[in-house]
Amino acid sequence: MTSNVAPLIRALLALRHYFGALLSVIALAACTTLDRQLPVPASATERATVLGGLSNARYFPDTQANAILQEAYSALDRERTSRDGGVTPNSLPDACFLAISGGGDKGAFGAGLLVGWTERGDRPEFKLVTGISTGALIAPFAFLGSNYDDTLRILYTGVGQKDIVEPRWLLTAIFDESLGNTSPLFGLISEYVTDAMLSEIAREYAKGRLLFIGTTDLDAQRPVIWNIGAIAASGRPGAVELVRRILLASAAIPGAFPPVMIDVDVDGVPHQEMHVDGGAIAQTFLYPPTLTTGIDLRSGPLVRVRRAYVIRNARLDPEWALVDRRVFSIAGRAIATMIQYSGQNDLYRLQTTALRDGIDFNLAYIGPDFTMEHTAEFDQPYMRALFEYGREQMRGGTAWHESSPALAPAQAVSH
């Protein structure tokens, strides 16, 4: 939900009216902190494990690309085994990948797009689904298929702000970990992410399909890719609770929403990691570019048709706004601008990696033709309109673009 910064900005703007009162108590901030368990030392980051030492539950993609590659090869083995009659090395079926970005309540676009894809009749089964922030909340339902379309519709057209976050009293929030309490969102996640859902995810994992969710380890300042299928298939106590907390963490906008503390073990000693929105590092991902460096995907035993579908739950064109000459207005606009162009840089990386690896690239995003004003976060009329916009874009065959506009080939200029 990284692009959903408006509540944070509005709250920060409101602070200027309280500075007089805050000055009398600001010294308390230095003495006030929330308790937490022992953090993981920097030297032990990659030795920390969850669920009693589940080795493939997650990866640090900046250094563990080889481990992700090994998981990909294992998934290929499971895929070959699960298909009737097996799959010979040179007869691999087409593989479709889906990456769903952050975007807060603009996730209604991606939800509507998926529902419209089902209605159009050519929605594929995805070999790999990835999600960050609001994309992480959509990803399990997209992974499990069209049977969950009604759930997506409910979550992105029937949910309001009260179902997501409870605002804290401002003077309390300034000395707390966030401006809001996401207990309502965790309750919503827990309602739908059940043991039965994890059993379904485990079943698909056994077929060689992968579901990855991104968070940010704030202590380590590193991205984390969670292997939800492996967690589901582990059958270990606490698996469903861990998946719920991963989804909550991926959507935890730093400062606006509380971070999520995840229990880990280091050499048998309990520790705790602080995780926040995966969008603090990337808005969208498929796999680390280093994963396939030096690997031939165009010929030999790994050859197959590969298609990547990327849903950007945001606009690509800049949105003009009058910026007041006030510190919070300027800072808020700068943060929104950084998030906007961080998301675009992610698309550049995905597209260039896909081109290198011979993967057909398809991108969907909110176009300038969607003009409804966004006046409040998680406003139901806005989300319903955006859901229908995504749905009709897909049904009408106009959703997918072959390139980000900034990477489209330049037109020849005559002299």
Coordinates of C-alpha atoms in Angstrom, one line a residue:
M1 CA 0.0 0.0 0.0
T2 CA 3.0 2.2 -0.4
S3 CA 1.4 4.8 -2.8
N4 CA -1.4 5.3 -0.2
V5 CA 0.4 8.1 1.5
A6 CA -2.4 10.6 1.7
P7 CA -3.6 9.6 5.2
L8 CA 0.0 10.0 6.5
I9 CA 0.4 13.3 4.7
R10 CA -2.9 14.7 6.0
A11 CA -2.0 13.7 9.5
L12 CA 1.4 15.3 9.3
L13 CA -0.1 18.5 7.9
A14 CA -2.5 18.6 10.9
L15 CA 0.5 18.5 13.2
R16 CA 1.3 22.1 12.6
H17 CA -1.8 23.1 14.6
Y18 CA -0.5 21.1 17.6
F19 CA 3.1 22.3 17.7
G20 CA 2.4 24.6 20.7
A21 CA 1.1 21.7 22.8
L22 CA 3.8 19.3 21.6
L23 CA 6.7 21.6 22.6
S24 CA 5.7 21.1 26.3
V25 CA 5.9 17.3 26.1
I26 CA 8.4 16.7 23.2
A27 CA 11.2 15.8 25.7
L28 CA 9.2 12.7 26.7
A29 CA 9.9 11.2 23.3
A30 CA 13.5 10.6 24.2
C31 CA 12.3 8.6 27.2
T32 CA 9.5 6.7 25.5
T33 CA 9.9 3.5 23.4
L34 CA 7.8 0.4 22.7
D35 CA 9.2 -2.9 24.0
R36 CA 10.4 -5.5 21.5
Q37 CA 12.3 -8.8 21.7
L38 CA 15.9 -9.2 20.9
P39 CA 16.6 -8.0 17.3
V40 CA 18.6 -10.1 14.9
P41 CA 22.2 -9.0 14.7
A42 CA 23.4 -7.9 11.3
S43 CA 25.9 -10.8 11.2
A44 CA 23.1 -13.3 11.7
T45 CA 20.4 -11.9 9.4
E46 CA 20.6 -14.8 6.9
R47 CA 20.8 -17.5 9.7
A48 CA 17.4 -16.4 11.2
T49 CA 14.7 -18.9 10.5
V50 CA 10.9 -19.2 11.0
L51 CA 8.6 -22.1 12.0
G52 CA 11.4 -24.1 13.6
G53 CA 14.0 -23.8 10.9
L54 CA 12.0 -24.1 7.6
S55 CA 14.9 -23.5 5.2
N56 CA 13.0 -22.4 2.1
A57 CA 10.4 -20.2 3.8
R58 CA 12.0 -17.0 2.6
Y59 CA 14.9 -15.4 0.8
F60 CA 17.0 -12.2 0.8
P61 CA 17.1 -11.6 -2.9
D62 CA 20.1 -9.3 -2.8
T63 CA 22.4 -12.1 -1.7
Q64 CA 20.4 -15.4 -2.0
A65 CA 19.5 -15.5 -5.7
N66 CA 21.1 -19.0 -5.9
A67 CA 18.7 -20.3 -3.3
I68 CA 15.7 -18.8 -5.2
L69 CA 17.1 -20.5 -8.3
Q70 CA 17.2 -23.8 -6.5
E71 CA 13.6 -23.4 -5.5
A72 CA 12.7 -22.7 -9.2
Y73 CA 14.4 -25.9 -10.3
S74 CA 12.6 -27.8 -7.5
A75 CA 9.3 -26.3 -8.7
L76 CA 10.1 -27.5 -12.2
D77 CA 10.7 -31.0 -10.9
R78 CA 7.4 -30.9 -9.1
E79 CA 5.7 -29.6 -12.2
R80 CA 7.1 -32.5 -14.3
T81 CA 6.1 -35.1 -11.8
S82 CA 2.6 -33.8 -11.3
R83 CA 1.6 -33.7 -15.0
D84 CA 0.0 -36.9 -16.4
G85 CA 2.6 -38.9 -18.2
G86 CA 5.3 -36.4 -17.1
V87 CA 6.8 -33.6 -19.1
T88 CA 9.9 -34.2 -21.2
P89 CA 12.7 -31.7 -21.1
N90 CA 11.8 -30.3 -24.5
S91 CA 8.0 -30.2 -24.1
L92 CA 7.4 -27.8 -21.2
P93 CA 4.0 -26.1 -21.4
D94 CA 3.7 -22.3 -21.6
A95 CA 4.4 -20.5 -18.3
C96 CA 2.6 -17.3 -17.2
F97 CA 3.9 -15.1 -14.5
L98 CA 1.9 -12.4 -12.7
A99 CA 3.3 -9.5 -10.7
I100 CA 0.9 -7.3 -8.7
S101 CA 2.1 -3.9 -7.4
G102 CA 1.3 -1.8 -4.4
G103 CA -1.2 1.0 -4.6
G104 CA -3.4 1.1 -1.5
D105 CA -7.1 1.4 -2.4
K106 CA -6.0 1.5 -6.1
G107 CA -5.7 -2.2 -5.8
A108 CA -9.4 -2.1 -6.8
F109 CA -8.0 -1.7 -10.4
G110 CA -6.1 -5.0 -10.2
A111 CA -8.9 -6.8 -8.6
G112 CA -11.4 -5.6 -11.3
L113 CA -8.9 -6.5 -14.0
L114 CA -8.6 -10.1 -12.7
V115 CA -12.4 -10.5 -12.5
G116 CA -12.7 -9.1 -16.1
W117 CA -10.1 -11.5 -17.2
T118 CA -12.1 -14.4 -16.0
E119 CA -15.2 -13.1 -17.7
R120 CA -13.3 -12.7 -20.9
G121 CA -12.5 -16.4 -20.8
D122 CA -8.8 -16.5 -21.3
R123 CA -7.3 -16.0 -17.9
P124 CA -4.4 -18.4 -17.5
E125 CA -3.2 -20.4 -14.5
F126 CA 0.0 -18.7 -13.4
K127 CA 3.2 -20.5 -12.8
L128 CA 4.4 -17.7 -10.5
V129 CA 2.4 -15.0 -8.7
T130 CA 4.1 -12.2 -6.8
G131 CA 2.7 -9.4 -4.7
I132 CA 3.7 -6.4 -2.7
S133 CA 1.5 -4.3 -0.4
T134 CA -2.0 -4.2 -1.7
G135 CA -0.7 -6.6 -4.4
A136 CA 0.2 -9.0 -1.6
L137 CA -3.4 -8.9 -0.4
I138 CA -4.6 -9.7 -3.9
A139 CA -1.9 -12.3 -4.8
P140 CA -3.2 -15.4 -2.9
F141 CA -6.6 -15.0 -4.5
A142 CA -5.1 -14.5 -7.9
F143 CA -2.9 -17.5 -7.4
L144 CA -5.8 -19.8 -6.5
G145 CA -7.9 -18.7 -9.5
S146 CA -11.3 -17.5 -10.5
N147 CA -13.1 -19.3 -7.7
Y148 CA -12.0 -16.3 -5.5
D149 CA -13.3 -13.6 -7.8
D150 CA -16.2 -12.9 -5.6
T151 CA -13.9 -12.5 -2.7
L152 CA -11.8 -9.9 -4.6
R153 CA -15.0 -8.0 -5.5
I154 CA -16.0 -7.9 -1.8
L155 CA -12.6 -6.8 -0.6
Y156 CA -12.2 -4.0 -3.1
T157 CA -15.7 -2.7 -3.5
G158 CA -17.3 -3.4 -0.1
V159 CA -14.6 -2.4 2.3
G160 CA -14.1 1.1 3.8
Q161 CA -11.5 2.9 5.8
K162 CA -13.0 1.6 9.1
D163 CA -12.3 -2.0 7.9
I164 CA -8.6 -1.2 7.4
V165 CA -7.3 1.1 10.1
E166 CA -8.3 2.8 13.3
P167 CA -6.8 6.3 13.7
R168 CA -4.9 7.0 16.9
W169 CA -5.3 10.2 18.9
L170 CA -2.6 12.5 17.5
L171 CA -0.6 13.1 20.6
T172 CA -0.6 9.4 21.3
A173 CA 0.4 8.5 17.7
I174 CA 3.4 10.9 17.7
F175 CA 5.0 8.9 20.5
D176 CA 3.8 5.5 19.2
E177 CA 4.9 3.4 16.2
S178 CA 2.3 4.6 13.8
L179 CA -0.6 7.0 13.2
G180 CA -3.1 4.2 12.9
N181 CA -3.9 0.8 14.3
T182 CA -4.4 -2.0 11.7
S183 CA -6.2 -4.5 13.9
P184 CA -9.3 -4.2 11.5
L185 CA -7.1 -5.1 8.5
F186 CA -5.6 -8.1 10.4
G187 CA -9.1 -9.3 11.3
L188 CA -10.0 -9.0 7.6
I189 CA -6.9 -11.0 6.5
S190 CA -7.6 -13.6 9.2
E191 CA -11.2 -14.0 8.0
Y192 CA -10.1 -15.1 4.5
V193 CA -6.6 -16.6 5.1
T194 CA -7.5 -19.8 6.8
D195 CA -6.1 -23.3 7.2
A196 CA -8.4 -24.3 4.2
M197 CA -6.8 -21.7 2.0
L198 CA -3.3 -22.8 3.0
S199 CA -4.2 -26.3 2.1
E200 CA -5.2 -25.1 -1.4
I201 CA -2.0 -23.2 -1.8
A202 CA 0.0 -26.2 -0.6
R203 CA -1.8 -28.3 -3.3
E204 CA -0.8 -25.9 -6.0
Y205 CA 2.8 -25.7 -4.7
A206 CA 3.0 -29.5 -5.1
K207 CA 2.2 -28.9 -8.8
G208 CA 5.3 -26.7 -9.2
R209 CA 3.5 -23.3 -8.8
L210 CA 5.0 -20.5 -6.7
L211 CA 3.5 -17.7 -4.7
F212 CA 6.0 -15.0 -3.5
I213 CA 5.2 -12.0 -1.2
G214 CA 7.6 -9.1 -0.6
T215 CA 8.3 -7.3 2.7
T216 CA 11.0 -5.1 4.0
D217 CA 13.2 -6.2 7.0
L218 CA 13.6 -2.7 8.5
D219 CA 16.3 -3.7 11.0
A220 CA 18.4 -5.2 8.3
Q221 CA 17.3 -2.6 5.6
R222 CA 16.9 -5.5 3.2
P223 CA 14.1 -6.9 1.0
V224 CA 12.6 -10.3 1.8
I225 CA 10.8 -12.6 -0.5
W226 CA 8.5 -15.0 1.3
N227 CA 7.8 -18.4 -0.2
I228 CA 4.1 -18.8 0.8
G229 CA 3.7 -22.2 -0.9
A230 CA 6.6 -23.7 1.0
I231 CA 5.2 -22.3 4.3
A232 CA 1.7 -23.7 3.5
A233 CA 3.1 -27.1 2.5
S234 CA 5.2 -27.3 5.6
G235 CA 2.2 -28.2 7.7
R236 CA 4.0 -26.7 10.7
P237 CA 2.1 -25.2 13.7
G238 CA 1.9 -21.4 13.3
A239 CA 2.0 -21.5 9.4
V240 CA -1.4 -19.8 8.9
E241 CA -0.6 -17.1 11.5
L242 CA 2.8 -16.5 9.9
V243 CA 1.2 -16.0 6.4
R244 CA -1.4 -13.6 7.9
R245 CA 1.4 -11.5 9.5
I246 CA 3.4 -11.6 6.2
L247 CA 0.5 -10.1 4.3
L248 CA -0.1 -7.5 7.0
A249 CA 3.6 -6.6 7.0
S250 CA 3.7 -6.3 3.2
A251 CA 0.9 -3.7 3.5
A252 CA 2.3 -1.8 6.5
I253 CA 3.1 1.7 5.3
P254 CA 5.9 2.9 7.6
G255 CA 4.7 5.6 10.0
A256 CA 1.1 5.3 8.9
F257 CA 0.6 1.7 9.8
P258 CA 2.4 -0.3 12.6
P259 CA 5.3 -2.5 11.6
V260 CA 4.8 -6.2 12.1
M261 CA 7.1 -8.1 14.4
I262 CA 8.0 -11.5 13.2
D263 CA 9.4 -14.1 15.6
V264 CA 12.5 -15.9 14.3
D265 CA 15.2 -18.2 15.8
V266 CA 19.0 -17.7 15.4
D267 CA 20.9 -20.8 16.5
G268 CA 18.0 -21.8 18.7
V269 CA 17.7 -18.3 20.4
P270 CA 14.4 -16.4 19.9
H271 CA 14.7 -13.0 18.2
Q272 CA 12.3 -10.6 16.5
E273 CA 12.4 -8.9 13.2
M274 CA 10.6 -5.7 12.3
H275 CA 8.9 -5.9 8.9
V276 CA 7.1 -3.2 6.9
D277 CA 5.7 -2.5 3.5
G278 CA 7.6 -4.3 0.8
G279 CA 7.2 -1.1 -1.3
A280 CA 9.8 0.6 0.9
I281 CA 12.2 -1.2 -1.5
A282 CA 10.2 -2.1 -4.6
Q283 CA 6.7 -1.5 -5.8
T284 CA 6.7 -4.6 -8.0
F285 CA 8.9 -7.7 -8.6
L286 CA 9.1 -11.0 -10.4
Y287 CA 12.5 -12.4 -9.7
P288 CA 16.0 -10.9 -9.1
P289 CA 17.7 -10.0 -12.4
T290 CA 20.8 -11.9 -11.2
L291 CA 18.7 -15.1 -11.0
T292 CA 18.9 -15.9 -14.7
T293 CA 22.3 -14.3 -15.5
G294 CA 24.3 -16.7 -17.6
I295 CA 21.3 -19.2 -17.9
D296 CA 20.0 -20.0 -21.4
L297 CA 16.2 -19.8 -21.3
R298 CA 15.7 -19.6 -25.1
S299 CA 17.0 -23.1 -26.0
G300 CA 17.9 -26.4 -24.4
P301 CA 16.1 -28.2 -21.5
L302 CA 14.6 -24.9 -20.1
V303 CA 13.1 -23.6 -23.2
R304 CA 9.3 -22.8 -23.0
V305 CA 7.0 -19.9 -23.9
R306 CA 7.1 -17.5 -21.0
R307 CA 4.7 -14.6 -20.6
A308 CA 4.9 -11.9 -17.8
Y309 CA 1.8 -9.9 -16.8
V310 CA 2.5 -6.9 -14.6
I311 CA -0.4 -5.1 -12.9
R312 CA 0.6 -1.6 -11.8
N313 CA -2.1 -0.4 -9.4
A314 CA -1.3 3.2 -10.1
R315 CA -1.0 5.7 -12.9
L316 CA 2.1 6.2 -14.9
D317 CA 1.5 9.8 -15.9
P318 CA 2.4 12.5 -13.3
E319 CA -0.5 14.0 -11.4
W320 CA -0.3 17.8 -11.1
A321 CA -1.0 19.4 -7.7
L322 CA -0.5 22.8 -6.1
V323 CA 2.2 22.5 -3.4
D324 CA 2.0 25.0 -0.6
R325 CA 5.1 26.7 0.7
R326 CA 4.9 24.7 3.9
V327 CA 7.3 22.1 5.2
F328 CA 4.8 19.2 5.4
S329 CA 3.2 20.0 2.0
I330 CA 6.7 20.1 0.4
A331 CA 7.9 16.9 2.2
G332 CA 4.6 15.1 1.4
R333 CA 4.7 15.9 -2.3
A334 CA 8.4 14.9 -2.5
I335 CA 7.6 11.5 -0.9
A336 CA 4.7 10.9 -3.3
T337 CA 7.0 11.8 -6.2
M338 CA 9.7 9.4 -5.0
I339 CA 7.1 6.6 -4.7
Q340 CA 5.8 7.4 -8.2
Y341 CA 9.2 7.2 -9.9
S342 CA 10.3 4.2 -7.8
G343 CA 7.4 2.3 -9.2
Q344 CA 8.3 3.4 -12.8
N345 CA 11.9 2.3 -12.2
D346 CA 10.6 -1.2 -11.1
L347 CA 8.8 -1.4 -14.5
Y348 CA 12.0 -0.5 -16.4
R349 CA 13.8 -3.3 -14.5
L350 CA 11.1 -5.9 -15.1
Q351 CA 10.8 -5.0 -18.8
T352 CA 14.5 -5.1 -19.5
T353 CA 15.0 -8.3 -17.6
A354 CA 12.0 -9.9 -19.6
L355 CA 13.6 -8.7 -22.9
R356 CA 16.9 -10.3 -21.9
D357 CA 15.3 -13.6 -20.9
G358 CA 13.0 -13.9 -23.9
I359 CA 9.8 -13.4 -21.9
D360 CA 6.8 -11.8 -23.5
F361 CA 6.1 -8.6 -21.4
N362 CA 2.6 -7.3 -20.7
L363 CA 1.8 -4.3 -18.6
A364 CA -1.5 -2.9 -17.2
Y365 CA -1.9 0.4 -15.4
I366 CA -4.4 3.1 -14.6
G367 CA -4.6 5.3 -17.6
P368 CA -5.3 9.1 -17.8
D369 CA -8.8 8.3 -19.0
F370 CA -9.8 7.4 -15.5
T371 CA -10.7 10.8 -14.2
M372 CA -12.7 10.2 -11.0
E373 CA -11.3 12.4 -8.2
H374 CA -9.7 10.6 -5.3
T375 CA -11.0 12.6 -2.3
A376 CA -10.6 10.1 0.5
E377 CA -8.7 6.8 1.2
F378 CA -10.7 3.6 0.8
D379 CA -13.7 5.6 -0.4
Q380 CA -16.1 3.0 -1.7
P381 CA -17.6 4.9 -4.7
Y382 CA -14.0 5.6 -5.9
M383 CA -13.0 1.9 -5.4
R384 CA -16.1 0.6 -7.1
A385 CA -15.5 2.9 -10.1
L386 CA -11.8 1.9 -10.3
F387 CA -12.8 -1.8 -10.0
E388 CA -15.2 -1.4 -12.9
Y389 CA -12.6 0.5 -14.9
G390 CA -10.1 -2.4 -14.6
R391 CA -12.8 -4.9 -15.4
E392 CA -14.0 -3.1 -18.5
Q393 CA -10.4 -2.5 -19.7
M394 CA -9.8 -6.2 -19.6
R395 CA -13.2 -7.2 -21.1
G396 CA -12.7 -4.7 -23.9
G397 CA -9.2 -5.9 -24.7
T398 CA -7.4 -2.6 -23.9
A399 CA -5.8 -3.5 -20.6
W400 CA -2.4 -4.8 -21.7
H401 CA 0.5 -2.8 -23.1
E402 CA 3.7 -4.2 -24.6
S403 CA 5.8 -1.6 -22.8
S404 CA 6.0 1.1 -20.2
P405 CA 5.4 4.4 -22.2
A406 CA 8.8 5.6 -21.2
L407 CA 10.5 2.5 -22.7
A408 CA 8.4 2.5 -25.9
P409 CA 10.7 2.8 -29.0
A410 CA 11.2 6.3 -30.1
Q411 CA 9.6 7.4 -33.4
A412 CA 11.9 8.1 -36.3
V413 CA 12.4 11.9 -36.8
S414 CA 12.9 13.1 -40.3
H415 CA 15.3 15.9 -41.1

